[in-house]
Every structure is written in C-alpha cells, then in structure tokens.
Amino acid sequence: MPRWLRDNMLSVAMLGAFLVFLLLQSVFGWQVHNEELSRYGIEPLSWWAYLGTGHFAEAVFENWESEFLQMGGYVLLTAYLVQKGSAESKPEDQTDRPEDNRDHARPDSPWPVRVGGLPLVVYRNSLAIALLMIFGGSFLGHLFGGVAAYNQEQALESGAAPISAWQFLGTSDFWFQSMQNWQSEFLAVGVLILLSIVLRQHASPESKPVTAPHAQTSA
C-alpha cells in the first residue's frame, strides 16, 4: 500500500463511502422521481437532468444541514461543557489546554499562531466556524431545493402558483424536514457521549482505554 494512502486511509474510506452512498441516493431518487412524474403523464427525466432538480437538492442538503449543525454545535459545546466519565468530554477541571496558548507556539505552528492578533482569534475557533458555515450553505441549499420541489409538487397536484423561498421558509413542511433530521443527529451524539462512559472500543480514539475506570473523563 502506498505511504500516502496508508497515512490518509481514514479520510479516503469516509469520503469513498460518501461518494458511493451519494451515487446510490441519486439513482434511487431518480427512480422515485420518475415514478412520481409518470403518474401525471410526464416524460421521465434522464439521470443527469434529475441531478439538477429540487427533488435531489432537497434530499441531499436537508441531510447535510443536520450533519454540519450537529458537528459544529458539538465542537462548540465540548469546548465549554463536560460530561463526567465520558470519552467525548474534556476533563472536568480543564479550560484551555496548555497547547491552546500562544506561549506554546513552535516554529512549525500554523501561521495564525505565529502572527497572533485577529488571525489567531479566528484560528482558535476556525473548526467550529467552518462547520457552521457549511451548515449555513447546506441550509440555503435545502431551502432553495425544497422550494423548487414544493412548487413542482403543488403545480402537478393542483396547478397552484409557485411560492418564494422566503414563503417556503415559513411553511411547516420545511421545518418538519429540518427537525426530523436535527433531533436524530443530537440523539446519536448524546447516546455516544453517555455510552462511552461505560462501554469501550479497543484501539479507537473515540473510546477510553479498555482498562480505564468508568469515572475517568476524556479518552
């Protein structure tokens, strides 16, 4: 196995799985959408054409939205809150780690650390900022994909006039889609936080060592 692949196997595996499942989602979604169109006597779309529909965009972005909200929120919450005994929590008495302080900068530290000032302030929070920015972009993708899908559905069913994205934002349909994903994401993370108190997975950085006592906080 090439060295670069071995060193990046985790990200390659995750992104590879993402691409496989996204492709499968597009294929099955395409079939579902064409079945819906056929009920109204409309010619089926090609797979390429389907990728530009609100039906596909809504399905993709409503899931991305919830994932990145959960991850961004989790990064922020774990910076300030603790859970005694959990591998997912920082130690109860820890604020910033010593290495979070610029006094511990090294020659190979990232440039914002060496420069200080505003670049360092932003960099200290850059992970949460990036995740929440992706959440914001996904939220907009869900909104605009959702209103396109909603307008098409309403036009086919009743010939209703299209509504704006702003109007769609005020519908129960949009927020139902969001909430059903948001609640599941925070449930999954909450369960991981609590289960990591008493359960173990050897060799995983998400778990405490197998021999660690339940009361030990942080992996």
Short mmCIF file of C-alpha atoms in Angstrom, two decimals:
data_model
loop_
_atom_site.label_atom_id
_atom_site.label_comp_id
_atom_site.label_asym_id
_atom_site.label_seq_id
_atom_site.Cartn_x
_atom_site.Cartn_y
_atom_site.Cartn_z
CA MET A 1 0.00 0.00 0.00
CA PRO A 2 1.44 3.45 -0.91
CA ARG A 3 2.56 5.52 2.07
CA TRP A 4 0.25 8.44 1.20
CA LEU A 5 -2.75 6.11 1.10
CA ARG A 6 -1.88 4.48 4.40
CA ASP A 7 -1.42 7.88 6.04
CA ASN A 8 -4.81 9.10 4.78
CA MET A 9 -6.82 5.88 4.87
CA LEU A 10 -9.44 7.15 7.31
CA SER A 11 -10.41 10.17 5.21
CA VAL A 12 -10.22 8.11 1.99
CA ALA A 13 -12.55 5.50 3.50
CA MET A 14 -15.05 8.09 4.75
CA LEU A 15 -15.10 10.14 1.54
CA GLY A 16 -15.22 6.98 -0.56
CA ALA A 17 -18.26 5.76 1.38
CA PHE A 18 -19.83 9.22 0.98
CA LEU A 19 -19.45 9.13 -2.81
CA VAL A 20 -20.82 5.59 -3.07
CA PHE A 21 -23.88 6.40 -0.96
CA LEU A 22 -24.45 9.74 -2.71
CA LEU A 23 -24.39 7.97 -6.07
CA LEU A 24 -26.83 5.34 -4.82
CA GLN A 25 -29.08 8.05 -3.39
CA SER A 26 -29.14 9.80 -6.75
CA VAL A 27 -30.03 6.59 -8.59
CA PHE A 28 -32.84 5.59 -6.25
CA GLY A 29 -34.09 9.17 -6.00
CA TRP A 30 -34.11 9.40 -9.80
CA GLN A 31 -36.25 6.26 -10.00
CA VAL A 32 -38.65 7.54 -7.34
CA HIS A 33 -38.96 10.94 -9.01
CA ASN A 34 -39.66 9.43 -12.42
CA GLU A 35 -42.33 7.21 -10.89
CA GLU A 36 -43.96 10.34 -9.49
CA LEU A 37 -43.77 12.10 -12.87
CA SER A 38 -45.25 9.10 -14.66
CA ARG A 39 -48.38 9.33 -12.52
CA TYR A 40 -49.01 12.74 -14.08
CA GLY A 41 -48.21 11.61 -17.62
CA ILE A 42 -44.89 13.47 -17.75
CA GLU A 43 -41.89 12.07 -19.62
CA PRO A 44 -39.18 10.66 -17.33
CA LEU A 45 -36.01 12.63 -16.76
CA SER A 46 -32.52 11.44 -17.56
CA TRP A 47 -30.27 10.81 -14.59
CA TRP A 48 -28.21 13.91 -15.44
CA ALA A 49 -31.33 16.05 -15.58
CA TYR A 50 -32.50 14.66 -12.25
CA LEU A 51 -29.32 15.89 -10.56
CA GLY A 52 -30.46 19.46 -11.22
CA THR A 53 -33.92 19.04 -9.72
CA GLY A 54 -35.23 20.35 -6.42
CA HIS A 55 -36.16 16.78 -5.51
CA PHE A 56 -32.49 15.76 -5.43
CA ALA A 57 -31.15 19.01 -3.95
CA GLU A 58 -33.69 18.99 -1.14
CA ALA A 59 -32.92 15.39 -0.18
CA VAL A 60 -29.15 15.98 -0.18
CA PHE A 61 -28.97 19.32 1.56
CA GLU A 62 -31.53 18.64 4.29
CA ASN A 63 -29.25 15.83 5.47
CA TRP A 64 -26.02 17.80 5.11
CA GLU A 65 -27.66 20.64 7.02
CA SER A 66 -28.36 18.46 10.05
CA GLU A 67 -24.96 16.77 9.99
CA PHE A 68 -22.98 20.01 9.99
CA LEU A 69 -25.24 21.66 12.55
CA GLN A 70 -24.63 18.71 14.83
CA MET A 71 -20.87 18.68 14.26
CA GLY A 72 -20.45 22.44 14.59
CA GLY A 73 -22.64 22.55 17.68
CA TYR A 74 -20.81 19.57 19.16
CA VAL A 75 -17.39 21.16 18.68
CA LEU A 76 -18.60 24.32 20.44
CA LEU A 77 -20.42 22.53 23.27
CA THR A 78 -17.46 20.27 24.06
CA ALA A 79 -15.28 23.38 24.38
CA TYR A 80 -17.39 24.65 27.29
CA LEU A 81 -19.40 21.75 28.76
CA VAL A 82 -18.28 18.49 30.37
CA GLN A 83 -19.76 15.05 30.97
CA LYS A 84 -18.09 13.20 33.82
CA GLY A 85 -16.85 9.79 32.76
CA SER A 86 -17.33 10.29 29.02
CA ALA A 87 -14.58 9.73 26.48
CA GLU A 88 -16.15 12.53 24.44
CA SER A 89 -15.69 15.18 27.15
CA LYS A 90 -12.70 17.22 28.20
CA PRO A 91 -11.60 16.75 31.84
CA GLU A 92 -13.84 18.47 34.38
CA ASP A 93 -11.23 21.00 35.52
CA GLN A 94 -9.79 21.85 32.09
CA THR A 95 -10.39 25.14 30.31
CA ASP A 96 -7.89 25.68 27.51
CA ARG A 97 -5.18 23.09 27.05
CA PRO A 98 -1.64 24.41 27.53
CA GLU A 99 -1.06 23.92 23.81
CA ASP A 100 -4.01 26.24 23.05
CA ASN A 101 -1.98 29.13 24.47
CA ARG A 102 0.25 31.08 22.10
CA ASP A 103 3.07 30.85 24.63
CA HIS A 104 3.49 27.24 23.49
CA ALA A 105 3.90 28.14 19.80
CA ARG A 106 6.60 26.27 17.91
CA PRO A 107 8.44 27.08 14.67
CA ASP A 108 6.14 24.68 12.80
CA SER A 109 2.92 26.01 14.37
CA PRO A 110 0.32 27.34 11.88
CA TRP A 111 0.96 30.91 10.74
CA PRO A 112 -2.01 32.48 12.62
CA VAL A 113 -0.44 31.25 15.85
CA ARG A 114 2.90 32.84 14.98
CA VAL A 115 1.27 36.11 13.84
CA GLY A 116 -1.18 36.49 16.72
CA GLY A 117 -3.88 39.14 16.87
CA LEU A 118 -7.10 38.75 14.89
CA PRO A 119 -5.82 35.85 12.76
CA LEU A 120 -5.21 33.89 15.95
CA VAL A 121 -8.63 34.77 17.38
CA VAL A 122 -10.28 33.44 14.22
CA TYR A 123 -7.99 30.41 14.02
CA ARG A 124 -8.73 29.43 17.63
CA ASN A 125 -12.35 28.98 16.58
CA SER A 126 -11.83 28.04 12.93
CA LEU A 127 -13.08 24.45 13.16
CA ALA A 128 -16.48 25.44 14.57
CA ILE A 129 -16.67 28.40 12.18
CA ALA A 130 -16.00 26.19 9.15
CA LEU A 131 -18.54 23.56 10.20
CA LEU A 132 -21.23 26.15 10.89
CA MET A 133 -20.53 27.90 7.58
CA ILE A 134 -21.06 24.59 5.78
CA PHE A 135 -24.26 24.22 7.80
CA GLY A 136 -25.37 27.66 6.61
CA GLY A 137 -24.66 26.78 2.98
CA SER A 138 -26.48 23.47 3.34
CA PHE A 139 -29.43 25.23 4.98
CA LEU A 140 -29.70 27.50 1.93
CA GLY A 141 -29.34 24.51 -0.39
CA HIS A 142 -32.17 22.79 1.46
CA LEU A 143 -34.29 25.93 1.30
CA PHE A 144 -33.89 26.56 -2.44
CA GLY A 145 -34.01 22.88 -3.38
CA GLY A 146 -37.03 22.45 -1.14
CA VAL A 147 -38.99 25.34 -2.62
CA ALA A 148 -38.30 24.06 -6.15
CA ALA A 149 -39.55 20.59 -5.19
CA TYR A 150 -42.54 22.04 -3.34
CA ASN A 151 -43.55 24.25 -6.25
CA GLN A 152 -43.32 21.38 -8.71
CA GLU A 153 -45.37 19.13 -6.46
CA GLN A 154 -48.06 21.76 -5.94
CA ALA A 155 -48.19 22.57 -9.66
CA LEU A 156 -48.63 18.91 -10.57
CA GLU A 157 -51.26 18.25 -7.92
CA SER A 158 -53.39 21.37 -8.12
CA GLY A 159 -51.86 23.81 -10.58
CA ALA A 160 -51.03 26.18 -7.72
CA ALA A 161 -48.85 29.22 -8.36
CA PRO A 162 -45.25 28.96 -7.16
CA ILE A 163 -44.18 30.47 -3.86
CA SER A 164 -40.90 32.19 -3.00
CA ALA A 165 -38.10 30.72 -0.92
CA TRP A 166 -38.99 33.21 1.81
CA GLN A 167 -42.57 31.94 1.85
CA PHE A 168 -41.38 28.33 1.89
CA LEU A 169 -39.20 29.15 4.89
CA GLY A 170 -42.41 29.87 6.80
CA THR A 171 -44.07 26.55 5.99
CA SER A 172 -44.42 23.62 8.35
CA ASP A 173 -43.16 21.39 5.54
CA PHE A 174 -39.70 22.98 5.56
CA TRP A 175 -39.29 22.87 9.33
CA PHE A 176 -40.68 19.35 9.60
CA GLN A 177 -37.95 18.20 7.23
CA SER A 178 -35.29 20.00 9.27
CA MET A 179 -36.47 18.95 12.72
CA GLN A 180 -36.76 15.26 11.86
CA ASN A 181 -33.06 15.33 10.96
CA TRP A 182 -31.83 17.65 13.70
CA GLN A 183 -33.36 15.63 16.52
CA SER A 184 -31.82 12.38 15.26
CA GLU A 185 -28.35 13.92 14.98
CA PHE A 186 -28.31 15.23 18.53
CA LEU A 187 -29.77 11.97 19.83
CA ALA A 188 -26.95 9.99 18.19
CA VAL A 189 -24.24 12.21 19.69
CA GLY A 190 -25.91 12.24 23.10
CA VAL A 191 -26.07 8.44 23.09
CA LEU A 192 -22.38 8.23 22.13
CA ILE A 193 -21.45 10.60 24.97
CA LEU A 194 -23.31 8.51 27.54
CA LEU A 195 -22.39 5.05 26.23
CA SER A 196 -18.69 5.97 26.18
CA ILE A 197 -18.86 6.25 29.97
CA VAL A 198 -19.36 2.51 30.46
CA LEU A 199 -18.57 0.88 27.11
CA ARG A 200 -15.27 0.55 25.24
CA GLN A 201 -13.92 0.03 21.75
CA HIS A 202 -10.30 -1.05 21.80
CA ALA A 203 -7.91 0.96 19.62
CA SER A 204 -10.48 3.72 18.94
CA PRO A 205 -9.69 7.33 19.93
CA GLU A 206 -13.44 7.77 20.47
CA SER A 207 -13.26 5.38 23.42
CA LYS A 208 -11.46 5.39 26.74
CA PRO A 209 -8.85 2.64 27.16
CA VAL A 210 -10.44 -0.73 27.91
CA THR A 211 -8.91 -0.77 31.39
CA ALA A 212 -9.96 2.80 32.27
CA PRO A 213 -12.42 3.21 35.16
CA HIS A 214 -15.91 4.46 34.36
CA ALA A 215 -15.27 7.64 36.35
CA GLN A 216 -12.35 8.66 34.12
CA THR A 217 -13.30 11.60 31.95
CA SER A 218 -11.80 12.10 28.46
CA ALA A 219 -10.09 9.49 26.34
#
